[in-house]
Amino acid sequence: MARLNMFPIMVILLLANCALPTLAHLDDSPAVVECKKHFSIKYAFDVYNYIFKGKTIGDFSCRALVALGRPCHNVFVNSTFTYEHTGNRTAIQARADQVFNHCIIATSVPPPSSLP
């Protein structure tokens, strides 16, 4: 009978755990705990991917980010620096500011209406 080799599965799980940032990785400071209550993990992935991976961000994630507010956005970004050591901190902060500003503009423009 064939036996399942657990080593590849463990490697995949370890890599996935290290590669996918979540709100759970952030410290448990009171500000982070409070901000986590108001932001979905799905939106956190989208914002993270915009800042660190150069991906686009969708309308729903932008709306959620703007609703969250800049103070919580800054708390998450600053907390992310404690475990994300890739890239220049100044460039990452600029990208974080860019996504927030982009989302403010994107959510303030009404969607195009359908013509009759």
mmCIF file of N, CA and C in Angstrom:
data_model
loop_
_atom_site.group_PDB
_atom_site.id
_atom_site.type_symbol
_atom_site.label_atom_id
_atom_site.label_comp_id
_atom_site.label_asym_id
_atom_site.label_seq_id
_atom_site.Cartn_x
_atom_site.Cartn_y
_atom_site.Cartn_z
ATOM 1 N N MET A 1 0.833 -1.162 0.000
ATOM 2 C CA MET A 1 0.000 0.000 0.000
ATOM 3 C C MET A 1 0.898 1.253 0.000
ATOM 4 N N ALA A 2 0.546 2.219 -0.835
ATOM 5 C CA ALA A 2 1.348 3.433 -0.948
ATOM 6 C C ALA A 2 1.147 4.306 0.283
ATOM 7 N N ARG A 3 2.250 4.889 0.716
ATOM 8 C CA ARG A 3 2.200 5.743 1.891
ATOM 9 C C ARG A 3 2.324 7.203 1.461
ATOM 10 N N LEU A 4 1.533 8.066 2.049
ATOM 11 C CA LEU A 4 1.549 9.482 1.722
ATOM 12 C C LEU A 4 2.788 10.125 2.340
ATOM 13 N N ASN A 5 3.558 10.803 1.504
ATOM 14 C CA ASN A 5 4.747 11.493 1.974
ATOM 15 C C ASN A 5 4.339 12.870 2.487
ATOM 16 N N MET A 6 4.498 13.108 3.763
ATOM 17 C CA MET A 6 4.056 14.349 4.394
ATOM 18 C C MET A 6 5.025 15.513 4.186
ATOM 19 N N PHE A 7 6.260 15.231 3.806
ATOM 20 C CA PHE A 7 7.251 16.292 3.680
ATOM 21 C C PHE A 7 6.829 17.376 2.682
ATOM 22 N N PRO A 8 6.419 17.024 1.455
ATOM 23 C CA PRO A 8 6.012 18.091 0.521
ATOM 24 C C PRO A 8 4.819 18.891 1.030
ATOM 25 N N ILE A 9 3.903 18.245 1.704
ATOM 26 C CA ILE A 9 2.736 18.945 2.234
ATOM 27 C C ILE A 9 3.163 19.937 3.312
ATOM 28 N N MET A 10 4.069 19.522 4.169
ATOM 29 C CA MET A 10 4.550 20.408 5.239
ATOM 30 C C MET A 10 5.311 21.601 4.655
ATOM 31 N N VAL A 11 6.101 21.361 3.609
ATOM 32 C CA VAL A 11 6.841 22.454 2.973
ATOM 33 C C VAL A 11 5.868 23.465 2.377
ATOM 34 N N ILE A 12 4.836 22.985 1.706
ATOM 35 C CA ILE A 12 3.840 23.874 1.105
ATOM 36 C C ILE A 12 3.131 24.682 2.181
ATOM 37 N N LEU A 13 2.731 24.041 3.263
ATOM 38 C CA LEU A 13 2.061 24.752 4.349
ATOM 39 C C LEU A 13 2.973 25.801 4.979
ATOM 40 N N LEU A 14 4.240 25.455 5.155
ATOM 41 C CA LEU A 14 5.190 26.395 5.731
ATOM 42 C C LEU A 14 5.381 27.598 4.811
ATOM 43 N N LEU A 15 5.537 27.341 3.522
ATOM 44 C CA LEU A 15 5.717 28.439 2.571
ATOM 45 C C LEU A 15 4.472 29.314 2.498
ATOM 46 N N ALA A 16 3.315 28.702 2.502
ATOM 47 C CA ALA A 16 2.072 29.467 2.455
ATOM 48 C C ALA A 16 1.936 30.335 3.698
ATOM 49 N N ASN A 17 2.295 29.782 4.829
ATOM 50 C CA ASN A 17 2.208 30.536 6.076
ATOM 51 C C ASN A 17 3.157 31.731 6.067
ATOM 52 N N CYS A 18 4.332 31.569 5.508
ATOM 53 C CA CYS A 18 5.305 32.654 5.470
ATOM 54 C C CYS A 18 4.992 33.666 4.378
ATOM 55 N N ALA A 19 4.393 33.220 3.302
ATOM 56 C CA ALA A 19 4.192 34.087 2.148
ATOM 57 C C ALA A 19 2.913 34.901 2.214
ATOM 58 N N LEU A 20 1.918 34.437 2.932
ATOM 59 C CA LEU A 20 0.638 35.126 2.944
ATOM 60 C C LEU A 20 0.466 35.932 4.222
ATOM 61 N N PRO A 21 0.599 37.227 4.116
ATOM 62 C CA PRO A 21 0.418 38.052 5.304
ATOM 63 C C PRO A 21 -1.049 38.108 5.696
ATOM 64 N N THR A 22 -1.299 38.205 6.957
ATOM 65 C CA THR A 22 -2.679 38.346 7.419
ATOM 66 C C THR A 22 -2.700 39.352 8.546
ATOM 67 N N LEU A 23 -3.877 39.742 8.910
ATOM 68 C CA LEU A 23 -4.004 40.641 10.048
ATOM 69 C C LEU A 23 -3.520 39.969 11.324
ATOM 70 N N ALA A 24 -3.521 38.637 11.334
ATOM 71 C CA ALA A 24 -3.089 37.906 12.520
ATOM 72 C C ALA A 24 -1.609 38.114 12.803
ATOM 73 N N HIS A 25 -0.806 38.442 11.790
ATOM 74 C CA HIS A 25 0.620 38.657 11.988
ATOM 75 C C HIS A 25 0.917 39.961 12.721
ATOM 76 N N LEU A 26 -0.024 40.862 12.713
ATOM 77 C CA LEU A 26 0.216 42.154 13.320
ATOM 78 C C LEU A 26 0.244 42.030 14.838
ATOM 79 N N ASP A 27 0.950 42.960 15.453
ATOM 80 C CA ASP A 27 1.072 42.899 16.910
ATOM 81 C C ASP A 27 -0.288 43.141 17.564
ATOM 82 N N ASP A 28 -0.346 42.923 18.847
ATOM 83 C CA ASP A 28 -1.604 43.052 19.563
ATOM 84 C C ASP A 28 -1.694 44.353 20.347
ATOM 85 N N SER A 29 -1.122 45.416 19.801
ATOM 86 C CA SER A 29 -1.249 46.703 20.476
ATOM 87 C C SER A 29 -2.718 47.104 20.458
ATOM 88 N N PRO A 30 -3.152 47.926 21.394
ATOM 89 C CA PRO A 30 -4.565 48.322 21.444
ATOM 90 C C PRO A 30 -5.062 48.931 20.125
ATOM 91 N N ALA A 31 -4.225 49.720 19.471
ATOM 92 C CA ALA A 31 -4.640 50.343 18.205
ATOM 93 C C ALA A 31 -4.875 49.290 17.134
ATOM 94 N N VAL A 32 -3.985 48.299 17.042
ATOM 95 C CA VAL A 32 -4.134 47.246 16.040
ATOM 96 C C VAL A 32 -5.368 46.404 16.343
ATOM 97 N N VAL A 33 -5.561 46.056 17.591
ATOM 98 C CA VAL A 33 -6.725 45.247 17.983
ATOM 99 C C VAL A 33 -8.014 45.962 17.594
ATOM 100 N N GLU A 34 -8.091 47.258 17.875
ATOM 101 C CA GLU A 34 -9.295 48.022 17.545
ATOM 102 C C GLU A 34 -9.487 48.109 16.034
ATOM 103 N N CYS A 35 -8.431 48.357 15.301
ATOM 104 C CA CYS A 35 -8.545 48.487 13.844
ATOM 105 C C CYS A 35 -8.907 47.158 13.176
ATOM 106 N N LYS A 36 -8.429 46.050 13.717
ATOM 107 C CA LYS A 36 -8.755 44.733 13.150
ATOM 108 C C LYS A 36 -10.254 44.465 13.166
ATOM 109 N N LYS A 37 -10.956 45.063 14.121
ATOM 110 C CA LYS A 37 -12.397 44.847 14.244
ATOM 111 C C LYS A 37 -13.161 45.433 13.065
ATOM 112 N N HIS A 38 -12.530 46.338 12.337
ATOM 113 C CA HIS A 38 -13.237 47.089 11.305
ATOM 114 C C HIS A 38 -12.739 46.815 9.889
ATOM 115 N N PHE A 39 -11.938 45.766 9.710
ATOM 116 C CA PHE A 39 -11.364 45.522 8.381
ATOM 117 C C PHE A 39 -11.289 44.037 8.108
ATOM 118 N N SER A 40 -11.800 43.633 6.960
ATOM 119 C CA SER A 40 -11.822 42.228 6.554
ATOM 120 C C SER A 40 -10.447 41.764 6.079
ATOM 121 N N ILE A 41 -10.152 40.510 6.280
ATOM 122 C CA ILE A 41 -8.882 39.938 5.840
ATOM 123 C C ILE A 41 -8.749 39.998 4.323
ATOM 124 N N LYS A 42 -9.863 39.865 3.605
ATOM 125 C CA LYS A 42 -9.833 39.928 2.142
ATOM 126 C C LYS A 42 -9.354 41.305 1.693
ATOM 127 N N TYR A 43 -9.868 42.346 2.324
ATOM 128 C CA TYR A 43 -9.449 43.696 1.971
ATOM 129 C C TYR A 43 -7.994 43.933 2.381
ATOM 130 N N ALA A 44 -7.599 43.362 3.507
ATOM 131 C CA ALA A 44 -6.207 43.491 3.946
ATOM 132 C C ALA A 44 -5.258 42.878 2.923
ATOM 133 N N PHE A 45 -5.620 41.720 2.360
ATOM 134 C CA PHE A 45 -4.798 41.100 1.311
ATOM 135 C C PHE A 45 -4.697 42.012 0.097
ATOM 136 N N ASP A 46 -5.818 42.609 -0.297
ATOM 137 C CA ASP A 46 -5.812 43.479 -1.473
ATOM 138 C C ASP A 46 -4.921 44.697 -1.272
ATOM 139 N N VAL A 47 -5.016 45.317 -0.095
ATOM 140 C CA VAL A 47 -4.178 46.482 0.195
ATOM 141 C C VAL A 47 -2.715 46.067 0.267
ATOM 142 N N TYR A 48 -2.440 44.968 0.941
ATOM 143 C CA TYR A 48 -1.064 44.456 1.041
ATOM 144 C C TYR A 48 -0.491 44.198 -0.354
ATOM 145 N N ASN A 49 -1.273 43.527 -1.195
ATOM 146 C CA ASN A 49 -0.792 43.207 -2.541
ATOM 147 C C ASN A 49 -0.557 44.453 -3.377
ATOM 148 N N TYR A 50 -1.334 45.485 -3.175
ATOM 149 C CA TYR A 50 -1.107 46.752 -3.868
ATOM 150 C C TYR A 50 0.220 47.357 -3.412
ATOM 151 N N ILE A 51 0.411 47.412 -2.101
ATOM 152 C CA ILE A 51 1.598 48.072 -1.559
ATOM 153 C C ILE A 51 2.872 47.283 -1.835
ATOM 154 N N PHE A 52 2.864 45.989 -1.544
ATOM 155 C CA PHE A 52 4.092 45.205 -1.595
ATOM 156 C C PHE A 52 4.294 44.435 -2.891
ATOM 157 N N LYS A 53 3.250 44.170 -3.643
ATOM 158 C CA LYS A 53 3.370 43.341 -4.845
ATOM 159 C C LYS A 53 3.024 44.097 -6.123
ATOM 160 N N GLY A 54 2.570 45.352 -6.001
ATOM 161 C CA GLY A 54 2.258 46.145 -7.178
ATOM 162 C C GLY A 54 0.996 45.727 -7.915
ATOM 163 N N LYS A 55 0.107 45.032 -7.224
ATOM 164 C CA LYS A 55 -1.157 44.585 -7.844
ATOM 165 C C LYS A 55 -2.178 45.724 -7.802
ATOM 166 N N THR A 56 -3.255 45.546 -8.557
ATOM 167 C CA THR A 56 -4.332 46.534 -8.541
ATOM 168 C C THR A 56 -5.232 46.282 -7.331
ATOM 169 N N ILE A 57 -6.046 47.271 -7.028
ATOM 170 C CA ILE A 57 -6.984 47.132 -5.913
ATOM 171 C C ILE A 57 -8.387 47.402 -6.436
ATOM 172 N N GLY A 58 -9.336 46.601 -5.995
ATOM 173 C CA GLY A 58 -10.706 46.709 -6.467
ATOM 174 C C GLY A 58 -11.513 47.773 -5.739
ATOM 175 N N ASP A 59 -12.677 48.060 -6.297
ATOM 176 C CA ASP A 59 -13.547 49.090 -5.739
ATOM 177 C C ASP A 59 -14.003 48.771 -4.321
ATOM 178 N N PHE A 60 -14.373 47.515 -4.066
ATOM 179 C CA PHE A 60 -14.855 47.151 -2.731
ATOM 180 C C PHE A 60 -13.748 47.311 -1.691
ATOM 181 N N SER A 61 -12.543 46.918 -2.061
ATOM 182 C CA SER A 61 -11.420 47.072 -1.135
ATOM 183 C C SER A 61 -11.109 48.542 -0.894
ATOM 184 N N CYS A 62 -11.219 49.356 -1.946
ATOM 185 C CA CYS A 62 -11.008 50.805 -1.784
ATOM 186 C C CYS A 62 -12.047 51.406 -0.847
ATOM 187 N N ARG A 63 -13.298 51.033 -1.056
ATOM 188 C CA ARG A 63 -14.355 51.564 -0.180
ATOM 189 C C ARG A 63 -14.097 51.168 1.273
ATOM 190 N N ALA A 64 -13.695 49.927 1.468
ATOM 191 C CA ALA A 64 -13.429 49.447 2.829
ATOM 192 C C ALA A 64 -12.243 50.188 3.441
ATOM 193 N N LEU A 65 -11.219 50.449 2.633
ATOM 194 C CA LEU A 65 -10.038 51.151 3.131
ATOM 195 C C LEU A 65 -10.386 52.584 3.534
ATOM 196 N N VAL A 66 -11.152 53.265 2.705
ATOM 197 C CA VAL A 66 -11.546 54.636 3.021
ATOM 198 C C VAL A 66 -12.439 54.657 4.260
ATOM 199 N N ALA A 67 -13.358 53.708 4.359
ATOM 200 C CA ALA A 67 -14.223 53.619 5.544
ATOM 201 C C ALA A 67 -13.406 53.331 6.798
ATOM 202 N N LEU A 68 -12.353 52.544 6.654
ATOM 203 C CA LEU A 68 -11.467 52.244 7.779
ATOM 204 C C LEU A 68 -10.807 53.520 8.290
ATOM 205 N N GLY A 69 -10.364 54.358 7.377
ATOM 206 C CA GLY A 69 -9.735 55.629 7.727
ATOM 207 C C GLY A 69 -8.223 55.558 7.723
ATOM 208 N N ARG A 70 -7.634 56.719 7.532
ATOM 209 C CA ARG A 70 -6.173 56.800 7.445
ATOM 210 C C ARG A 70 -5.479 56.390 8.751
ATOM 211 N N PRO A 71 -5.998 56.751 9.943
ATOM 212 C CA PRO A 71 -5.284 56.343 11.159
ATOM 213 C C PRO A 71 -5.107 54.818 11.257
ATOM 214 N N CYS A 72 -6.164 54.051 10.995
ATOM 215 C CA CYS A 72 -6.026 52.587 11.050
ATOM 216 C C CYS A 72 -5.158 52.065 9.915
ATOM 217 N N HIS A 73 -5.281 52.676 8.743
ATOM 218 C CA HIS A 73 -4.420 52.278 7.616
ATOM 219 C C HIS A 73 -2.955 52.443 8.018
ATOM 220 N N ASN A 74 -2.628 53.584 8.629
ATOM 221 C CA ASN A 74 -1.249 53.830 9.066
ATOM 222 C C ASN A 74 -0.817 52.849 10.153
ATOM 223 N N VAL A 75 -1.727 52.502 11.059
ATOM 224 C CA VAL A 75 -1.406 51.519 12.102
ATOM 225 C C VAL A 75 -1.031 50.182 11.457
ATOM 226 N N PHE A 76 -1.824 49.742 10.478
ATOM 227 C CA PHE A 76 -1.533 48.469 9.806
ATOM 228 C C PHE A 76 -0.204 48.529 9.044
ATOM 229 N N VAL A 77 0.019 49.616 8.332
ATOM 230 C CA VAL A 77 1.258 49.739 7.550
ATOM 231 C C VAL A 77 2.462 49.735 8.486
ATOM 232 N N ASN A 78 2.400 50.530 9.551
ATOM 233 C CA ASN A 78 3.532 50.586 10.488
ATOM 234 C C ASN A 78 3.752 49.256 11.189
ATOM 235 N N SER A 79 2.674 48.541 11.504
ATOM 236 C CA SER A 79 2.815 47.232 12.136
ATOM 237 C C SER A 79 3.384 46.210 11.159
ATOM 238 N N THR A 80 3.064 46.367 9.893
ATOM 239 C CA THR A 80 3.568 45.441 8.877
ATOM 240 C C THR A 80 5.089 45.521 8.773
ATOM 241 N N PHE A 81 5.657 46.694 9.009
ATOM 242 C CA PHE A 81 7.109 46.845 8.941
ATOM 243 C C PHE A 81 7.831 45.950 9.939
ATOM 244 N N THR A 82 7.146 45.524 10.996
ATOM 245 C CA THR A 82 7.804 44.691 11.998
ATOM 246 C C THR A 82 8.075 43.275 11.490
ATOM 247 N N TYR A 83 7.296 42.802 10.511
ATOM 248 C CA TYR A 83 7.555 41.454 9.999
ATOM 249 C C TYR A 83 7.831 41.417 8.508
ATOM 250 N N GLU A 84 7.613 42.489 7.798
ATOM 251 C CA GLU A 84 7.860 42.539 6.354
ATOM 252 C C GLU A 84 9.133 43.339 6.140
ATOM 253 N N HIS A 85 10.215 42.668 5.805
ATOM 254 C CA HIS A 85 11.509 43.343 5.706
ATOM 255 C C HIS A 85 11.983 43.482 4.268
ATOM 256 N N THR A 86 11.079 43.433 3.320
ATOM 257 C CA THR A 86 11.486 43.560 1.933
ATOM 258 C C THR A 86 11.250 44.978 1.460
ATOM 259 N N GLY A 87 12.215 45.532 0.811
ATOM 260 C CA GLY A 87 12.045 46.842 0.211
ATOM 261 C C GLY A 87 12.427 47.992 1.118
ATOM 262 N N ASN A 88 12.427 49.130 0.535
ATOM 263 C CA ASN A 88 12.787 50.370 1.180
ATOM 264 C C ASN A 88 11.572 50.900 1.954
ATOM 265 N N ARG A 89 11.765 51.188 3.216
ATOM 266 C CA ARG A 89 10.650 51.636 4.063
ATOM 267 C C ARG A 89 10.020 52.925 3.524
ATOM 268 N N THR A 90 10.835 53.835 3.031
ATOM 269 C CA THR A 90 10.324 55.097 2.486
ATOM 270 C C THR A 90 9.465 54.838 1.257
ATOM 271 N N ALA A 91 9.928 53.949 0.384
ATOM 272 C CA ALA A 91 9.168 53.626 -0.827
ATOM 273 C C ALA A 91 7.862 52.907 -0.478
ATOM 274 N N ILE A 92 7.922 52.038 0.513
ATOM 275 C CA ILE A 92 6.716 51.310 0.935
ATOM 276 C C ILE A 92 5.705 52.282 1.548
ATOM 277 N N GLN A 93 6.185 53.207 2.368
ATOM 278 C CA GLN A 93 5.283 54.202 2.957
ATOM 279 C C GLN A 93 4.658 55.068 1.867
ATOM 280 N N ALA A 94 5.447 55.420 0.856
ATOM 281 C CA ALA A 94 4.919 56.215 -0.266
ATOM 282 C C ALA A 94 3.839 55.430 -1.002
ATOM 283 N N ARG A 95 4.067 54.137 -1.188
ATOM 284 C CA ARG A 95 3.079 53.291 -1.871
ATOM 285 C C ARG A 95 1.809 53.147 -1.016
ATOM 286 N N ALA A 96 1.976 53.081 0.298
ATOM 287 C CA ALA A 96 0.824 53.006 1.199
ATOM 288 C C ALA A 96 0.005 54.295 1.132
ATOM 289 N N ASP A 97 0.690 55.427 1.093
ATOM 290 C CA ASP A 97 -0.009 56.707 0.940
ATOM 291 C C ASP A 97 -0.698 56.774 -0.419
ATOM 292 N N GLN A 98 -0.030 56.256 -1.433
ATOM 293 C CA GLN A 98 -0.578 56.267 -2.786
ATOM 294 C C GLN A 98 -1.878 55.466 -2.864
ATOM 295 N N VAL A 99 -1.908 54.283 -2.245
ATOM 296 C CA VAL A 99 -3.129 53.475 -2.323
ATOM 297 C C VAL A 99 -4.267 54.163 -1.587
ATOM 298 N N PHE A 100 -3.981 54.775 -0.465
ATOM 299 C CA PHE A 100 -5.049 55.450 0.269
ATOM 300 C C PHE A 100 -5.590 56.627 -0.541
ATOM 301 N N ASN A 101 -4.699 57.426 -1.100
ATOM 302 C CA ASN A 101 -5.127 58.569 -1.901
ATOM 303 C C ASN A 101 -5.888 58.117 -3.142
ATOM 304 N N HIS A 102 -5.407 57.052 -3.776
ATOM 305 C CA HIS A 102 -6.095 56.488 -4.940
ATOM 306 C C HIS A 102 -7.520 56.083 -4.567
ATOM 307 N N CYS A 103 -7.660 55.452 -3.425
ATOM 308 C CA CYS A 103 -8.983 54.978 -2.994
ATOM 309 C C CYS A 103 -9.915 56.125 -2.646
ATOM 310 N N ILE A 104 -9.379 57.191 -2.082
ATOM 311 C CA ILE A 104 -10.221 58.364 -1.803
ATOM 312 C C ILE A 104 -10.784 58.915 -3.110
ATOM 313 N N ILE A 105 -9.936 59.037 -4.103
ATOM 314 C CA ILE A 105 -10.385 59.553 -5.403
ATOM 315 C C ILE A 105 -11.346 58.575 -6.065
ATOM 316 N N ALA A 106 -11.001 57.289 -6.045
ATOM 317 C CA ALA A 106 -11.830 56.275 -6.708
ATOM 318 C C ALA A 106 -13.215 56.179 -6.084
ATOM 319 N N THR A 107 -13.302 56.367 -4.794
ATOM 320 C CA THR A 107 -14.621 56.235 -4.138
ATOM 321 C C THR A 107 -15.411 57.535 -4.178
ATOM 322 N N SER A 108 -14.759 58.649 -4.494
ATOM 323 C CA SER A 108 -15.490 59.918 -4.557
ATOM 324 C C SER A 108 -16.103 60.166 -5.929
ATOM 325 N N VAL A 109 -15.637 59.440 -6.928
ATOM 326 C CA VAL A 109 -16.188 59.582 -8.276
ATOM 327 C C VAL A 109 -17.346 58.598 -8.424
ATOM 328 N N PRO A 110 -18.529 59.108 -8.752
ATOM 329 C CA PRO A 110 -19.664 58.190 -8.899
ATOM 330 C C PRO A 110 -19.460 57.263 -10.095
ATOM 331 N N PRO A 111 -19.935 56.034 -9.992
ATOM 332 C CA PRO A 111 -19.784 55.108 -11.111
ATOM 333 C C PRO A 111 -20.582 55.610 -12.320
ATOM 334 N N PRO A 112 -20.115 55.301 -13.529
ATOM 335 C CA PRO A 112 -20.829 55.760 -14.709
ATOM 336 C C PRO A 112 -22.242 55.180 -14.728
ATOM 337 N N SER A 113 -23.208 56.030 -15.041
ATOM 338 C CA SER A 113 -24.589 55.560 -15.071
ATOM 339 C C SER A 113 -24.897 54.969 -16.443
ATOM 340 N N SER A 114 -25.878 54.112 -16.452
ATOM 341 C CA SER A 114 -26.312 53.502 -17.711
ATOM 342 C C SER A 114 -27.174 54.492 -18.464
ATOM 343 N N LEU A 115 -26.931 54.576 -19.728
ATOM 344 C CA LEU A 115 -27.760 55.450 -20.559
ATOM 345 C C LEU A 115 -29.020 54.713 -20.958
ATOM 346 N N PRO A 116 -30.153 55.424 -20.999
ATOM 347 C CA PRO A 116 -31.415 54.746 -21.353
ATOM 348 C C PRO A 116 -31.459 54.298 -22.785
#
